[in-house]
Amino acid sequence: MATKELTEKGFWDNYWEIRNSEVAEIKRSSEASGINAILDLFEKYLPVNGDFHALEIGGAPGQYLIYMAKNFGYQLHSLDFSTVGNEQTLRNLTAANIKIDIYQRDLFSENLKEDLPLFDVVYSLGFIEHFEDINQVVKKHTDLLRPGGILLLGVPNLGGVYGFFLKRTAPRLLAIHNLEAMKNHNWDNFENELNLTTLFKGYLGGFEPLAMKKLEKKDLLARAMNFTVKRLVTISSFRFNLFRKFNSRYWSMYLIGIYKKN
């Protein structure tokens, strides 16, 4: 039985429709220390190999896929159930002159394992935290991964200081995320169950106030807290660089695990 999803297809179609004009490719930037930290980790642990087939689960709109092709030479595949998201992925990869196979399927759809090949690299970034049972979701990832292949999982960290603010300013945003998936010790269960070798697991990116900028409520407290966040965002580029060098589940912006399938 599939685990309960905290979002529906319509949510993601609307999500990608709104973000249609956003940057189509992940790149390093002096203003994006969190992204830089993620890409640093990729370059440390992912091999360059033009024969490797890489699958991104929840691949829309293809930002990281372009990075994977350009920097590691991978042959690309994307699995996503959003029609709008898949259209954007195809448009972005076509503009970059990169070939991709797109599977418009739900990860829990019937016979998925039989219909798709096995891949050398399977990854998702900001996906597993939208399900109640992350163990089931990660198993679906490994079902599509060849023995000896690399599994990469990443989730935003909306716990700690971020959760403290967002509970009061953007509760609907928190409601579509499983905050337990953002605690690294909860990943021990699927690591042991699936017999994964851990290459890396930890928080990165340091403190990023932009992660708690969302404002849904309009009461005085919510607006005051959101004003504080905006001030932190404004000064963070030159005041909080030191905090971005240290990581903790209480304030780091992202959690990543990289594994080898035994």
PDB file of N, CA, C and O in Angstrom, residues 4 7 9 17 19 25 75 77 87 115 132-133 144 151 158-159 201 223-224 247-248 253:
ATOM      1  N   LYS A   4       0.637   7.726   2.454  1.00  0.00           N
ATOM      2  CA  LYS A   4      -0.187   8.903   2.198  1.00  0.00           C
ATOM      3  C   LYS A   4       0.677  10.057   1.707  1.00  0.00           C
ATOM      4  O   LYS A   4       1.687  10.389   2.293  1.00  0.00           O
ATOM      5  N   THR A   7       0.527  16.049  -0.623  1.00  0.00           N
ATOM      6  CA  THR A   7       0.133  16.947  -1.700  1.00  0.00           C
ATOM      7  C   THR A   7      -0.540  16.135  -2.800  1.00  0.00           C
ATOM      8  O   THR A   7      -0.407  14.911  -2.847  1.00  0.00           O
ATOM      9  N   LYS A   9      -1.699  15.987  -7.243  1.00  0.00           N
ATOM     10  CA  LYS A   9      -1.196  16.379  -8.563  1.00  0.00           C
ATOM     11  C   LYS A   9      -1.574  17.816  -8.903  1.00  0.00           C
ATOM     12  O   LYS A   9      -0.776  18.571  -9.453  1.00  0.00           O
ATOM     13  N   GLU A  17       3.076  25.997 -12.709  1.00  0.00           N
ATOM     14  CA  GLU A  17       2.490  27.039 -13.558  1.00  0.00           C
ATOM     15  C   GLU A  17       2.908  28.422 -13.050  1.00  0.00           C
ATOM     16  O   GLU A  17       3.293  29.302 -13.824  1.00  0.00           O
ATOM     17  N   ARG A  19       5.533  29.134 -11.274  1.00  0.00           N
ATOM     18  CA  ARG A  19       6.989  29.321 -11.348  1.00  0.00           C
ATOM     19  C   ARG A  19       7.540  29.117 -12.748  1.00  0.00           C
ATOM     20  O   ARG A  19       8.722  28.853 -12.935  1.00  0.00           O
ATOM     21  N   GLU A  25      18.060  26.463 -14.829  1.00  0.00           N
ATOM     22  CA  GLU A  25      19.258  25.678 -14.554  1.00  0.00           C
ATOM     23  C   GLU A  25      19.871  26.081 -13.219  1.00  0.00           C
ATOM     24  O   GLU A  25      19.954  27.265 -12.900  1.00  0.00           O
ATOM     25  N   GLN A  75      23.396  10.309 -18.683  1.00  0.00           N
ATOM     26  CA  GLN A  75      22.223  10.210 -19.547  1.00  0.00           C
ATOM     27  C   GLN A  75      21.000  10.354 -18.652  1.00  0.00           C
ATOM     28  O   GLN A  75      20.873   9.652 -17.649  1.00  0.00           O
ATOM     29  N   HIS A  77      17.083  10.940 -17.071  1.00  0.00           N
ATOM     30  CA  HIS A  77      15.713  10.434 -16.990  1.00  0.00           C
ATOM     31  C   HIS A  77      15.013  11.186 -15.854  1.00  0.00           C
ATOM     32  O   HIS A  77      15.621  11.485 -14.822  1.00  0.00           O
ATOM     33  N   GLU A  87       6.189  19.288 -18.793  1.00  0.00           N
ATOM     34  CA  GLU A  87       6.298  20.162 -19.968  1.00  0.00           C
ATOM     35  C   GLU A  87       7.444  21.149 -19.792  1.00  0.00           C
ATOM     36  O   GLU A  87       8.194  21.417 -20.738  1.00  0.00           O
ATOM     37  N   ASP A 115       8.205  -1.669 -15.479  1.00  0.00           N
ATOM     38  CA  ASP A 115       8.156  -0.871 -16.707  1.00  0.00           C
ATOM     39  C   ASP A 115       9.417  -0.064 -16.956  1.00  0.00           C
ATOM     40  O   ASP A 115       9.721   0.286 -18.098  1.00  0.00           O
ATOM     41  N   GLU A 132       3.986  10.673   4.288  1.00  0.00           N
ATOM     42  CA  GLU A 132       3.958  10.346   5.713  1.00  0.00           C
ATOM     43  C   GLU A 132       5.000   9.308   6.083  1.00  0.00           C
ATOM     44  O   GLU A 132       5.630   9.397   7.130  1.00  0.00           O
ATOM     45  N   ASP A 133       5.179   8.289   5.242  1.00  0.00           N
ATOM     46  CA  ASP A 133       6.100   7.198   5.543  1.00  0.00           C
ATOM     47  C   ASP A 133       7.296   7.288   4.613  1.00  0.00           C
ATOM     48  O   ASP A 133       7.240   6.825   3.462  1.00  0.00           O
ATOM     49  N   LEU A 144      14.438   1.115  -8.108  1.00  0.00           N
ATOM     50  CA  LEU A 144      14.819   1.537  -9.454  1.00  0.00           C
ATOM     51  C   LEU A 144      16.324   1.714  -9.596  1.00  0.00           C
ATOM     52  O   LEU A 144      16.804   2.163 -10.639  1.00  0.00           O
ATOM     53  N   LEU A 151      22.417   6.314  -4.475  1.00  0.00           N
ATOM     54  CA  LEU A 151      21.158   6.934  -4.087  1.00  0.00           C
ATOM     55  C   LEU A 151      21.467   8.256  -3.404  1.00  0.00           C
ATOM     56  O   LEU A 151      22.293   8.326  -2.498  1.00  0.00           O
ATOM     57  N   LEU A 158      12.863  22.357   7.509  1.00  0.00           N
ATOM     58  CA  LEU A 158      11.894  23.330   8.000  1.00  0.00           C
ATOM     59  C   LEU A 158      11.627  23.148   9.494  1.00  0.00           C
ATOM     60  O   LEU A 158      10.641  23.644  10.023  1.00  0.00           O
ATOM     61  N   GLY A 159      12.508  22.430  10.155  1.00  0.00           N
ATOM     62  CA  GLY A 159      12.422  22.290  11.601  1.00  0.00           C
ATOM     63  C   GLY A 159      13.245  23.374  12.281  1.00  0.00           C
ATOM     64  O   GLY A 159      13.629  24.370  11.672  1.00  0.00           O
ATOM     65  N   LYS A 201      25.956  11.767   5.213  1.00  0.00           N
ATOM     66  CA  LYS A 201      24.646  12.172   5.720  1.00  0.00           C
ATOM     67  C   LYS A 201      24.853  13.346   6.660  1.00  0.00           C
ATOM     68  O   LYS A 201      25.636  13.254   7.600  1.00  0.00           O
ATOM     69  N   ARG A 223       2.818  39.146  11.121  1.00  0.00           N
ATOM     70  CA  ARG A 223       3.425  40.211  10.325  1.00  0.00           C
ATOM     71  C   ARG A 223       4.707  40.737  10.979  1.00  0.00           C
ATOM     72  O   ARG A 223       5.682  41.059  10.289  1.00  0.00           O
ATOM     73  N   ALA A 224       4.720  40.802  12.295  1.00  0.00           N
ATOM     74  CA  ALA A 224       5.924  41.256  12.992  1.00  0.00           C
ATOM     75  C   ALA A 224       7.061  40.260  12.810  1.00  0.00           C
ATOM     76  O   ALA A 224       8.224  40.654  12.574  1.00  0.00           O
ATOM     77  N   ASN A 247      26.935  23.960  10.811  1.00  0.00           N
ATOM     78  CA  ASN A 247      25.684  23.278  10.501  1.00  0.00           C
ATOM     79  C   ASN A 247      25.117  22.550  11.705  1.00  0.00           C
ATOM     80  O   ASN A 247      25.847  21.991  12.524  1.00  0.00           O
ATOM     81  N   SER A 248      23.799  22.553  11.772  1.00  0.00           N
ATOM     82  CA  SER A 248      23.065  21.894  12.838  1.00  0.00           C
ATOM     83  C   SER A 248      21.632  21.685  12.368  1.00  0.00           C
ATOM     84  O   SER A 248      21.133  22.437  11.518  1.00  0.00           O
ATOM     85  N   MET A 253      19.889  24.807   6.514  1.00  0.00           N
ATOM     86  CA  MET A 253      18.780  24.892   5.572  1.00  0.00           C
ATOM     87  C   MET A 253      18.447  23.574   4.878  1.00  0.00           C
ATOM     88  O   MET A 253      17.356  23.418   4.343  1.00  0.00           O
TER      89      MET A 253
END
